[in-house]
PDB file of C-alpha atoms and ligand atoms in Angstrom:
ATOM      1  CA  UNK A  29     -29.075   8.955  81.361  1.00 90.00           C
ATOM      2  CA  UNK A  30     -29.907   5.456  82.555  1.00 97.00           C
ATOM      3  CA  UNK A  31     -33.591   4.884  83.273  1.00 97.00           C
ATOM      4  CA  UNK A  32     -34.329   4.685  87.034  1.00 98.00           C
ATOM      5  CA  UNK A  33     -37.763   3.345  87.982  1.00 98.00           C
ATOM      6  CA  UNK A  34     -39.335   3.022  91.410  1.00 98.00           C
ATOM      7  CA  UNK A  35     -42.372   0.826  90.955  1.00 98.00           C
ATOM      8  CA  UNK A  36     -42.887  -2.866  90.301  1.00 98.00           C
ATOM      9  CA  UNK A  37     -45.276  -2.025  87.430  1.00 98.00           C
ATOM     10  CA  UNK A  38     -42.631   0.051  85.609  1.00 98.00           C
ATOM     11  CA  UNK A  39     -40.126  -2.823  85.781  1.00 98.00           C
ATOM     12  CA  UNK A  40     -42.683  -5.344  84.554  1.00 98.00           C
ATOM     13  CA  UNK A  41     -43.669  -3.088  81.630  1.00 98.00           C
ATOM     14  CA  UNK A  42     -40.045  -2.611  80.545  1.00 98.00           C
ATOM     15  CA  UNK A  43     -39.166  -6.294  80.860  1.00 98.00           C
ATOM     16  CA  UNK A  44     -42.339  -7.228  78.919  1.00 98.00           C
ATOM     17  CA  UNK A  45     -41.259  -4.930  76.080  1.00 98.00           C
ATOM     18  CA  UNK A  46     -37.784  -6.505  75.999  1.00 98.00           C
ATOM     19  CA  UNK A  47     -39.261  -9.985  76.014  1.00 98.00           C
ATOM     20  CA  UNK A  48     -41.478  -9.063  73.018  1.00 98.00           C
ATOM     21  CA  UNK A  49     -38.260  -8.266  71.136  1.00 98.00           C
ATOM     22  CA  UNK A  50     -36.865 -11.668  72.152  1.00 98.00           C
ATOM     23  CA  UNK A  51     -34.152 -10.163  74.366  1.00 98.00           C
ATOM     24  CA  UNK A  52     -32.537 -11.911  77.335  1.00 98.00           C
ATOM     25  CA  UNK A  53     -32.488 -10.219  80.747  1.00 99.00           C
ATOM     26  CA  UNK A  54     -29.910 -10.355  83.553  1.00 99.00           C
ATOM     27  CA  UNK A  55     -30.477  -9.123  87.113  1.00 99.00           C
ATOM     28  CA  UNK A  56     -27.864  -7.772  89.533  1.00 99.00           C
ATOM     29  CA  UNK A  57     -29.481  -7.354  92.981  1.00 99.00           C
ATOM     30  CA  UNK A  58     -27.646  -4.783  95.146  1.00 98.00           C
ATOM     31  CA  UNK A  59     -28.149  -2.551  98.145  1.00 98.00           C
ATOM     32  CA  UNK A  60     -26.429   0.310  96.325  1.00 98.00           C
ATOM     33  CA  UNK A  61     -23.332   2.331  97.222  1.00 97.00           C
ATOM     34  CA  UNK A  62     -21.816   0.460  94.322  1.00 98.00           C
ATOM     35  CA  UNK A  63     -18.102  -0.293  94.047  1.00 97.00           C
ATOM     36  CA  UNK A  64     -15.777  -2.322  91.815  1.00 97.00           C
ATOM     37  CA  UNK A  65     -17.184  -5.552  93.252  1.00 98.00           C
ATOM     38  CA  UNK A  66     -20.704  -4.672  92.064  1.00 98.00           C
ATOM     39  CA  UNK A  67     -19.262  -3.394  88.789  1.00 98.00           C
ATOM     40  CA  UNK A  68     -17.714  -6.802  88.139  1.00 98.00           C
ATOM     41  CA  UNK A  69     -21.183  -8.379  88.547  1.00 98.00           C
ATOM     42  CA  UNK A  70     -22.744  -5.830  86.183  1.00 98.00           C
ATOM     43  CA  UNK A  71     -19.906  -6.331  83.652  1.00 98.00           C
ATOM     44  CA  UNK A  72     -20.494 -10.086  83.673  1.00 98.00           C
ATOM     45  CA  UNK A  73     -24.261  -9.592  83.358  1.00 99.00           C
ATOM     46  CA  UNK A  74     -23.802  -7.175  80.419  1.00 98.00           C
ATOM     47  CA  UNK A  75     -21.498  -9.698  78.749  1.00 98.00           C
ATOM     48  CA  UNK A  76     -24.042 -12.519  79.093  1.00 98.00           C
ATOM     49  CA  UNK A  77     -27.448 -10.806  78.546  1.00 99.00           C
ATOM     50  CA  UNK A  78     -29.071  -8.420  76.057  1.00 98.00           C
ATOM     51  CA  UNK A  79     -30.437  -6.206  78.862  1.00 98.00           C
ATOM     52  CA  UNK A  80     -29.404  -5.828  82.507  1.00 99.00           C
ATOM     53  CA  UNK A  81     -31.510  -4.655  85.440  1.00 99.00           C
ATOM     54  CA  UNK A  82     -29.661  -3.486  88.568  1.00 99.00           C
ATOM     55  CA  UNK A  83     -31.822  -3.306  91.690  1.00 99.00           C
ATOM     56  CA  UNK A  84     -30.725  -0.771  94.307  1.00 98.00           C
ATOM     57  CA  UNK A  85     -32.645  -1.406  97.510  1.00 98.00           C
ATOM     58  CA  UNK A  86     -31.445  -1.341 101.110  1.00 98.00           C
ATOM     59  CA  UNK A  87     -33.685  -4.152 102.271  1.00 98.00           C
ATOM     60  CA  UNK A  88     -34.972  -3.511 105.814  1.00 98.00           C
ATOM     61  CA  UNK A  89     -36.009  -7.129 106.476  1.00 98.00           C
ATOM     62  CA  UNK A  90     -32.437  -8.450 106.360  1.00 98.00           C
ATOM     63  CA  UNK A  91     -31.156  -6.117 109.098  1.00 98.00           C
ATOM     64  CA  UNK A  92     -31.482  -6.977 112.788  1.00 96.00           C
ATOM     65  CA  UNK A  93     -32.786  -4.379 115.265  1.00 95.00           C
ATOM     66  CA  UNK A  94     -29.270  -3.262 116.317  1.00 91.00           C
ATOM     67  CA  UNK A  95     -27.725  -3.369 112.862  1.00 95.00           C
ATOM     68  CA  UNK A  96     -26.874  -0.615 110.387  1.00 95.00           C
ATOM     69  CA  UNK A  97     -30.055  -0.285 108.276  1.00 97.00           C
ATOM     70  CA  UNK A  98     -30.411   3.473 108.957  1.00 96.00           C
ATOM     71  CA  UNK A  99     -26.719   4.291 108.555  1.00 95.00           C
ATOM     72  CA  UNK A 100     -26.082   1.980 105.572  1.00 96.00           C
ATOM     73  CA  UNK A 101     -24.354   4.227 102.986  1.00 96.00           C
ATOM     74  CA  UNK A 102     -26.463   5.466 100.073  1.00 97.00           C
ATOM     75  CA  UNK A 103     -25.471   7.458  96.940  1.00 98.00           C
ATOM     76  CA  UNK A 104     -27.974   7.075  94.119  1.00 98.00           C
ATOM     77  CA  UNK A 105     -26.286   9.591  91.810  1.00 98.00           C
ATOM     78  CA  UNK A 106     -22.946   7.764  91.905  1.00 98.00           C
ATOM     79  CA  UNK A 107     -24.720   4.396  91.577  1.00 98.00           C
ATOM     80  CA  UNK A 108     -26.586   5.587  88.472  1.00 98.00           C
ATOM     81  CA  UNK A 109     -23.334   6.807  86.880  1.00 98.00           C
ATOM     82  CA  UNK A 110     -21.588   3.475  87.578  1.00 98.00           C
ATOM     83  CA  UNK A 111     -24.528   1.447  86.179  1.00 98.00           C
ATOM     84  CA  UNK A 112     -24.707   3.574  83.066  1.00 98.00           C
ATOM     85  CA  UNK A 113     -20.941   3.425  82.427  1.00 98.00           C
ATOM     86  CA  UNK A 114     -21.014  -0.356  82.872  1.00 98.00           C
ATOM     87  CA  UNK A 115     -23.782  -0.690  80.267  1.00 98.00           C
ATOM     88  CA  UNK A 116     -26.752  -1.638  82.477  1.00 98.00           C
ATOM     89  CA  UNK A 117     -30.172  -0.879  80.983  1.00 98.00           C
ATOM     90  CA  UNK A 118     -32.407  -0.121  83.957  1.00 98.00           C
ATOM     91  CA  UNK A 119     -32.171   0.604  87.678  1.00 99.00           C
ATOM     92  CA  UNK A 120     -34.994  -0.557  89.934  1.00 99.00           C
ATOM     93  CA  UNK A 121     -34.906   1.649  93.031  1.00 98.00           C
ATOM     94  CA  UNK A 122     -38.076   1.046  95.062  1.00 98.00           C
ATOM     95  CA  UNK A 123     -39.052   2.502  98.425  1.00 98.00           C
ATOM     96  CA  UNK A 124     -39.505  -0.016 101.271  1.00 98.00           C
ATOM     97  CA  UNK A 125     -43.244   0.739 101.083  1.00 97.00           C
ATOM     98  CA  UNK A 126     -43.291  -0.371  97.398  1.00 96.00           C
ATOM     99  CA  UNK A 127     -41.652  -3.691  98.265  1.00 98.00           C
ATOM    100  CA  UNK A 128     -43.470  -4.332 101.549  1.00 98.00           C
ATOM    101  CA  UNK A 129     -47.079  -3.216 101.206  1.00 97.00           C
ATOM    102  CA  UNK A 130     -49.156  -2.437 104.289  1.00 97.00           C
ATOM    103  CA  UNK A 131     -49.865  -5.680 106.127  1.00 98.00           C
ATOM    104  CA  UNK A 132     -46.992  -7.520 104.423  1.00 98.00           C
ATOM    105  CA  UNK A 133     -46.711 -10.976 106.010  1.00 98.00           C
ATOM    106  CA  UNK A 134     -45.100 -13.529 103.663  1.00 98.00           C
ATOM    107  CA  UNK A 135     -41.475 -14.597 104.116  1.00 98.00           C
ATOM    108  CA  UNK A 136     -39.140 -17.159 102.568  1.00 98.00           C
ATOM    109  CA  UNK A 137     -37.332 -19.052 105.298  1.00 97.00           C
ATOM    110  CA  UNK A 138     -34.760 -21.826 104.820  1.00 97.00           C
ATOM    111  CA  UNK A 139     -34.284 -24.581 107.406  1.00 95.00           C
ATOM    112  CA  UNK A 140     -30.752 -25.553 106.383  1.00 96.00           C
ATOM    113  CA  UNK A 141     -27.706 -23.492 105.328  1.00 98.00           C
ATOM    114  CA  UNK A 142     -28.855 -20.329 107.126  1.00 98.00           C
ATOM    115  CA  UNK A 143     -28.276 -21.324 110.755  1.00 96.00           C
ATOM    116  CA  UNK A 144     -24.450 -21.401 110.895  1.00 97.00           C
ATOM    117  CA  UNK A 145     -21.744 -18.893 109.903  1.00 98.00           C
ATOM    118  CA  UNK A 146     -23.359 -15.424 109.597  1.00 98.00           C
ATOM    119  CA  UNK A 147     -26.757 -16.886 110.569  1.00 97.00           C
ATOM    120  CA  UNK A 148     -25.519 -17.434 114.140  1.00 96.00           C
ATOM    121  CA  UNK A 149     -25.074 -13.746 114.921  1.00 95.00           C
ATOM    122  CA  UNK A 150     -27.616 -12.523 112.321  1.00 96.00           C
ATOM    123  CA  UNK A 151     -30.585 -14.855 112.942  1.00 96.00           C
ATOM    124  CA  UNK A 152     -33.125 -13.058 110.697  1.00 97.00           C
ATOM    125  CA  UNK A 153     -30.687 -12.012 107.977  1.00 98.00           C
ATOM    126  CA  UNK A 154     -31.168 -14.820 105.456  1.00 98.00           C
ATOM    127  CA  UNK A 155     -34.951 -14.820 105.846  1.00 98.00           C
ATOM    128  CA  UNK A 156     -34.850 -11.179 104.723  1.00 98.00           C
ATOM    129  CA  UNK A 157     -32.397 -11.930 101.904  1.00 98.00           C
ATOM    130  CA  UNK A 158     -34.388 -14.938 100.613  1.00 98.00           C
ATOM    131  CA  UNK A 159     -37.617 -12.948 100.785  1.00 98.00           C
ATOM    132  CA  UNK A 160     -36.372  -9.883  98.929  1.00 99.00           C
ATOM    133  CA  UNK A 161     -34.434 -11.900  96.353  1.00 99.00           C
ATOM    134  CA  UNK A 162     -37.525 -14.066  95.657  1.00 99.00           C
ATOM    135  CA  UNK A 163     -39.549 -10.892  95.181  1.00 98.00           C
ATOM    136  CA  UNK A 164     -36.933  -9.458  92.810  1.00 99.00           C
ATOM    137  CA  UNK A 165     -36.913 -12.723  90.825  1.00 99.00           C
ATOM    138  CA  UNK A 166     -40.721 -12.560  90.557  1.00 98.00           C
ATOM    139  CA  UNK A 167     -40.685  -8.885  89.559  1.00 98.00           C
ATOM    140  CA  UNK A 168     -37.887  -9.003  86.959  1.00 98.00           C
ATOM    141  CA  UNK A 169     -38.172 -12.668  85.833  1.00 98.00           C
ATOM    142  CA  UNK A 170     -34.521 -12.668  84.675  1.00 98.00           C
ATOM    143  CA  UNK A 171     -32.751 -15.415  82.746  1.00 99.00           C
ATOM    144  CA  UNK A 172     -29.726 -15.083  85.018  1.00 99.00           C
ATOM    145  CA  UNK A 173     -28.966 -13.344  88.322  1.00 99.00           C
ATOM    146  CA  UNK A 174     -25.505 -12.399  89.582  1.00 99.00           C
ATOM    147  CA  UNK A 175     -24.112 -12.624  93.134  1.00 98.00           C
ATOM    148  CA  UNK A 176     -20.611 -12.126  94.545  1.00 98.00           C
ATOM    149  CA  UNK A 177     -18.620 -14.900  96.207  1.00 98.00           C
ATOM    150  CA  UNK A 178     -17.673 -12.455  98.964  1.00 98.00           C
ATOM    151  CA  UNK A 179     -21.063 -13.259 100.510  1.00 98.00           C
ATOM    152  CA  UNK A 180     -20.395 -16.963 100.031  1.00 98.00           C
ATOM    153  CA  UNK A 181     -23.122 -18.139 102.413  1.00 98.00           C
ATOM    154  CA  UNK A 182     -25.630 -15.885 100.649  1.00 98.00           C
ATOM    155  CA  UNK A 183     -24.577 -17.324  97.276  1.00 98.00           C
ATOM    156  CA  UNK A 184     -25.015 -20.899  98.563  1.00 98.00           C
ATOM    157  CA  UNK A 185     -28.375 -20.056 100.175  1.00 98.00           C
ATOM    158  CA  UNK A 186     -29.730 -18.430  97.007  1.00 98.00           C
ATOM    159  CA  UNK A 187     -28.607 -21.314  94.773  1.00 98.00           C
ATOM    160  CA  UNK A 188     -30.329 -23.711  97.177  1.00 98.00           C
ATOM    161  CA  UNK A 189     -33.492 -21.583  97.301  1.00 98.00           C
ATOM    162  CA  UNK A 190     -33.668 -21.452  93.485  1.00 98.00           C
ATOM    163  CA  UNK A 191     -33.415 -25.244  93.425  1.00 98.00           C
ATOM    164  CA  UNK A 192     -35.965 -25.750  96.229  1.00 98.00           C
ATOM    165  CA  UNK A 193     -38.552 -23.285  94.910  1.00 98.00           C
ATOM    166  CA  UNK A 194     -38.093 -24.080  91.189  1.00 98.00           C
ATOM    167  CA  UNK A 195     -37.219 -20.557  90.118  1.00 98.00           C
ATOM    168  CA  UNK A 196     -36.532 -20.862  86.402  1.00 97.00           C
ATOM    169  CA  UNK A 197     -33.272 -18.943  86.254  1.00 98.00           C
ATOM    170  CA  UNK A 198     -29.531 -19.451  86.508  1.00 98.00           C
ATOM    171  CA  UNK A 199     -27.505 -18.115  89.437  1.00 98.00           C
ATOM    172  CA  UNK A 200     -24.048 -16.903  88.452  1.00 98.00           C
ATOM    173  CA  UNK A 201     -21.439 -16.584  91.222  1.00 98.00           C
ATOM    174  CA  UNK A 202     -18.649 -14.062  90.610  1.00 98.00           C
ATOM    175  CA  UNK A 203     -15.175 -13.853  92.213  1.00 98.00           C
ATOM    176  CA  UNK A 204     -14.241 -11.560  95.124  1.00 98.00           C
ATOM    177  CA  UNK A 205     -12.823  -8.187  94.045  1.00 98.00           C
ATOM    178  CA  UNK A 206     -10.108  -6.783  96.336  1.00 98.00           C
ATOM    179  CA  UNK A 207      -8.380  -3.493  97.037  1.00 98.00           C
ATOM    180  CA  UNK A 208      -4.645  -3.342  96.157  1.00 98.00           C
ATOM    181  CA  UNK A 209      -3.750  -4.346  99.733  1.00 98.00           C
ATOM    182  CA  UNK A 210      -6.065  -7.371  99.606  1.00 98.00           C
ATOM    183  CA  UNK A 211      -9.069  -6.086 101.562  1.00 98.00           C
ATOM    184  CA  UNK A 212     -12.259  -7.421  99.950  1.00 98.00           C
ATOM    185  CA  UNK A 213     -14.330  -4.564  98.481  1.00 98.00           C
ATOM    186  CA  UNK A 214     -17.404  -3.826 100.580  1.00 97.00           C
ATOM    187  CA  UNK A 215     -19.749  -0.880 101.030  1.00 94.00           C
ATOM    188  CA  UNK A 216     -19.094  -1.240 104.772  1.00 95.00           C
ATOM    189  CA  UNK A 217     -15.356  -0.478 104.318  1.00 97.00           C
ATOM    190  CA  UNK A 218     -16.416   3.207 104.350  1.00 96.00           C
ATOM    191  CA  UNK A 219     -17.182   2.844 108.091  1.00 97.00           C
ATOM    192  CA  UNK A 220     -13.471   2.250 108.855  1.00 98.00           C
ATOM    193  CA  UNK A 221     -11.228   5.084 110.103  1.00 98.00           C
ATOM    194  CA  UNK A 222      -7.587   5.213 108.935  1.00 98.00           C
ATOM    195  CA  UNK A 223      -6.233   2.904 111.683  1.00 98.00           C
ATOM    196  CA  UNK A 224      -9.097   0.452 111.262  1.00 98.00           C
ATOM    197  CA  UNK A 225      -8.651   0.443 107.492  1.00 98.00           C
ATOM    198  CA  UNK A 226      -5.011  -0.656 107.976  1.00 98.00           C
ATOM    199  CA  UNK A 227      -6.030  -3.255 110.561  1.00 98.00           C
ATOM    200  CA  UNK A 228      -8.702  -4.659 108.201  1.00 98.00           C
ATOM    201  CA  UNK A 229      -6.024  -6.086 105.906  1.00 98.00           C
ATOM    202  CA  UNK A 230      -5.574  -8.794 108.549  1.00 98.00           C
ATOM    203  CA  UNK A 231      -8.604 -10.678 107.174  1.00 98.00           C
ATOM    204  CA  UNK A 232      -7.035 -11.354 103.796  1.00 98.00           C
ATOM    205  CA  UNK A 233      -3.562 -11.881 105.296  1.00 98.00           C
ATOM    206  CA  UNK A 234      -4.922 -14.579 107.602  1.00 99.00           C
ATOM    207  CA  UNK A 235      -6.968 -16.259 104.852  1.00 98.00           C
ATOM    208  CA  UNK A 236      -3.983 -16.229 102.493  1.00 98.00           C
ATOM    209  CA  UNK A 237      -1.892 -18.128 105.068  1.00 98.00           C
ATOM    210  CA  UNK A 238      -4.777 -20.520 105.669  1.00 98.00           C
ATOM    211  CA  UNK A 239      -5.171 -21.173 101.960  1.00 98.00           C
ATOM    212  CA  UNK A 240      -1.411 -21.707 101.555  1.00 98.00           C
ATOM    213  CA  UNK A 241      -1.571 -24.372 104.262  1.00 98.00           C
ATOM    214  CA  UNK A 242      -4.468 -26.157 102.512  1.00 98.00           C
ATOM    215  CA  UNK A 243      -2.764 -25.969  99.131  1.00 97.00           C
ATOM    216  CA  UNK A 244       0.449 -27.389 100.561  1.00 97.00           C
ATOM    217  CA  UNK A 245      -1.449 -30.400 101.849  1.00 97.00           C
ATOM    218  CA  UNK A 246      -2.703 -29.581 105.369  1.00 98.00           C
ATOM    219  CA  UNK A 247      -5.770 -31.783 105.762  1.00 98.00           C
ATOM    220  CA  UNK A 248      -6.635 -30.986 109.381  1.00 98.00           C
ATOM    221  CA  UNK A 249      -9.305 -28.261 109.346  1.00 98.00           C
ATOM    222  CA  UNK A 250      -8.628 -27.423 113.020  1.00 98.00           C
ATOM    223  CA  UNK A 251      -4.970 -26.660 112.205  1.00 98.00           C
ATOM    224  CA  UNK A 252      -5.937 -24.393 109.308  1.00 98.00           C
ATOM    225  CA  UNK A 253      -8.453 -22.611 111.532  1.00 98.00           C
ATOM    226  CA  UNK A 254      -5.729 -22.142 114.179  1.00 98.00           C
ATOM    227  CA  UNK A 255      -3.351 -20.573 111.621  1.00 98.00           C
ATOM    228  CA  UNK A 256      -6.062 -18.071 110.628  1.00 99.00           C
ATOM    229  CA  UNK A 257      -7.211 -17.383 114.193  1.00 99.00           C
ATOM    230  CA  UNK A 258      -3.654 -16.778 115.490  1.00 98.00           C
ATOM    231  CA  UNK A 259      -2.941 -14.149 112.845  1.00 98.00           C
ATOM    232  CA  UNK A 260      -6.220 -12.284 113.451  1.00 98.00           C
ATOM    233  CA  UNK A 261      -5.782 -12.379 117.233  1.00 98.00           C
ATOM    234  CA  UNK A 262      -2.432 -10.584 116.894  1.00 98.00           C
ATOM    235  CA  UNK A 263      -4.234  -7.522 115.457  1.00 98.00           C
ATOM    236  CA  UNK A 264      -5.353  -5.378 118.441  1.00 98.00           C
ATOM    237  CA  UNK A 265      -8.284  -3.745 116.582  1.00 98.00           C
ATOM    238  CA  UNK A 266      -9.717  -7.082 115.424  1.00 98.00           C
ATOM    239  CA  UNK A 267     -12.243  -9.253 117.263  1.00 98.00           C
ATOM    240  CA  UNK A 268     -13.257 -12.587 115.752  1.00 98.00           C
ATOM    241  CA  UNK A 269     -16.954 -13.338 115.255  1.00 98.00           C
ATOM    242  CA  UNK A 270     -16.203 -16.691 113.609  1.00 98.00           C
ATOM    243  CA  UNK A 271     -13.562 -18.639 111.704  1.00 98.00           C
ATOM    244  CA  UNK A 272     -15.170 -21.711 110.122  1.00 98.00           C
ATOM    245  CA  UNK A 273     -14.332 -24.384 107.587  1.00 98.00           C
ATOM    246  CA  UNK A 274     -17.420 -25.988 106.059  1.00 98.00           C
ATOM    247  CA  UNK A 275     -18.402 -28.209 103.155  1.00 98.00           C
ATOM    248  CA  UNK A 276     -19.083 -25.803 100.260  1.00 98.00           C
ATOM    249  CA  UNK A 277     -21.979 -27.988  99.100  1.00 96.00           C
ATOM    250  CA  UNK A 278     -24.039 -27.936 102.316  1.00 97.00           C
ATOM    251  CA  UNK A 279     -22.226 -25.479 104.662  1.00 98.00           C
ATOM    252  CA  UNK A 280     -21.819 -28.169 107.339  1.00 98.00           C
ATOM    253  CA  UNK A 281     -18.662 -28.060 109.492  1.00 98.00           C
ATOM    254  CA  UNK A 282     -15.882 -30.419 108.392  1.00 98.00           C
ATOM    255  CA  UNK A 283     -12.822 -31.873 110.150  1.00 98.00           C
ATOM    256  CA  UNK A 284     -10.869 -32.356 106.953  1.00 98.00           C
ATOM    257  CA  UNK A 285      -9.967 -29.892 104.189  1.00 98.00           C
ATOM    258  CA  UNK A 286     -10.501 -32.572 101.526  1.00 97.00           C
ATOM    259  CA  UNK A 287     -13.298 -32.199  98.966  1.00 97.00           C
ATOM    260  CA  UNK A 288     -14.979 -28.845  98.325  1.00 98.00           C
ATOM    261  CA  UNK A 289     -14.453 -26.498 101.268  1.00 98.00           C
ATOM    262  CA  UNK A 290     -15.429 -22.954 102.140  1.00 98.00           C
ATOM    263  CA  UNK A 291     -13.231 -21.237 104.723  1.00 98.00           C
ATOM    264  CA  UNK A 292     -15.231 -18.244 105.929  1.00 98.00           C
ATOM    265  CA  UNK A 293     -14.502 -15.588 108.536  1.00 98.00           C
ATOM    266  CA  UNK A 294     -16.355 -12.684 110.118  1.00 98.00           C
ATOM    267  CA  UNK A 295     -14.266 -10.206 112.102  1.00 98.00           C
ATOM    268  CA  UNK A 296     -15.115  -6.978 113.868  1.00 98.00           C
ATOM    269  CA  UNK A 297     -12.635  -4.202 113.139  1.00 98.00           C
ATOM    270  CA  UNK A 298     -13.668  -1.675 115.744  1.00 98.00           C
ATOM    271  CA  UNK A 299     -17.457  -1.659 115.416  1.00 96.00           C
ATOM    272  CA  UNK A 300     -17.487  -2.716 111.762  1.00 97.00           C
ATOM    273  CA  UNK A 301     -18.172  -6.363 111.011  1.00 97.00           C
ATOM    274  CA  UNK A 302     -16.331  -7.559 107.884  1.00 98.00           C
ATOM    275  CA  UNK A 303     -16.536 -10.931 106.139  1.00 98.00           C
ATOM    276  CA  UNK A 304     -14.187 -12.703 103.749  1.00 98.00           C
ATOM    277  CA  UNK A 305     -13.519 -16.250 102.571  1.00 98.00           C
ATOM    278  CA  UNK A 306     -11.805 -18.637 100.201  1.00 98.00           C
ATOM    279  CA  UNK A 307     -13.154 -21.725  98.467  1.00 98.00           C
ATOM    280  CA  UNK A 308     -11.007 -24.708  97.512  1.00 98.00           C
ATOM    281  CA  UNK A 309     -12.663 -27.372  95.387  1.00 97.00           C
ATOM    282  CA  UNK A 310     -11.774 -30.983  94.680  1.00 93.00           C
ATOM    283  CA  UNK A 311      -8.770 -31.529  97.023  1.00 86.00           C
ATOM    284  CA  UNK A 312      -8.066 -35.070  98.139  1.00 80.00           C
TER     285      UNK A 312
HETATM  286  O1  LIG B  14     -25.783  -8.811  98.814  1.00 60.37           O
HETATM  287  C1  LIG B  14     -26.578  -7.857  98.940  1.00 60.37           C
HETATM  288  O2  LIG B  14     -26.257  -6.713  98.649  1.00 60.37           O
HETATM  289  C2  LIG B  14     -27.983  -8.120  99.460  1.00 60.37           C
HETATM  290  O3  LIG B  14     -27.982  -9.088 100.448  1.00 60.37           O
HETATM  291  C3  LIG B  14     -28.989  -8.461  98.345  1.00 60.37           C
HETATM  292  C4  LIG B  14     -28.641  -9.773  97.649  1.00 60.37           C
HETATM  293  C5  LIG B  14     -29.026  -7.348  97.322  1.00 60.37           C
HETATM  294  C6  LIG B  14     -30.385  -8.622  98.942  1.00 60.37           C
HETATM  295  O4  LIG B  14     -30.826  -7.459  99.556  1.00 60.37           O
END
């Protein structure tokens, strides 16, 4: 059975032993309830490192007061089986009280990149993400850490944080993994009932049309946004949080689809907020 440890000291001890043997270490930070998307990150980490640590921690500081921290799905047994089958070496599964000691008061906050897109409706989210990810980097001291492109803003924010704070590791971004009908894999898909699950395919359908327009030469970002918005608005169970086209290098809004662009959307399907995106690089 894969080794599951709960304390910072246990992780440090294990990593120290690996380092003594000259082994490289990869980290896959997760909030658990692992699916094929997480598995693809673990697979990549196993391919590129001698040992892989998967952290499973539903991080309270990245959830707003009315968000789903309490109800976020959890299944440690299934997570352990997936990690073991994928070839991970260790699971770090701390309690909130192990990560945030009594009187905890230090946070990592970013002035740029975190205010738009998901940051608009989730104002404390990226402060919580940057804080917990910094802590995980300090605890595990990995050579490389793996993040999915599905959370594109998170990936950009973490790359920027690593640069700003001189963390000595490489961030590896991994492609979005989708269900057969195109819905991006997400732990939150389990919140959807049967009708909502069908309706949720509208995110990828809309993005696919948007991407087709960009690839066939549409340079006007407003027109691409309109194509995406129109398709989503036709789905009665969907309510748009945002449809944005931004520069993939700094997440600032753009008028043109030239250069490196991230087209990102957040859509409520019933009460469940889903995100998805596509990135197109180097168009001119
Ligand atoms: O992407 C996630 O699951 C979380 O935001 C992360 C990176 C594990 C931090 O809690």
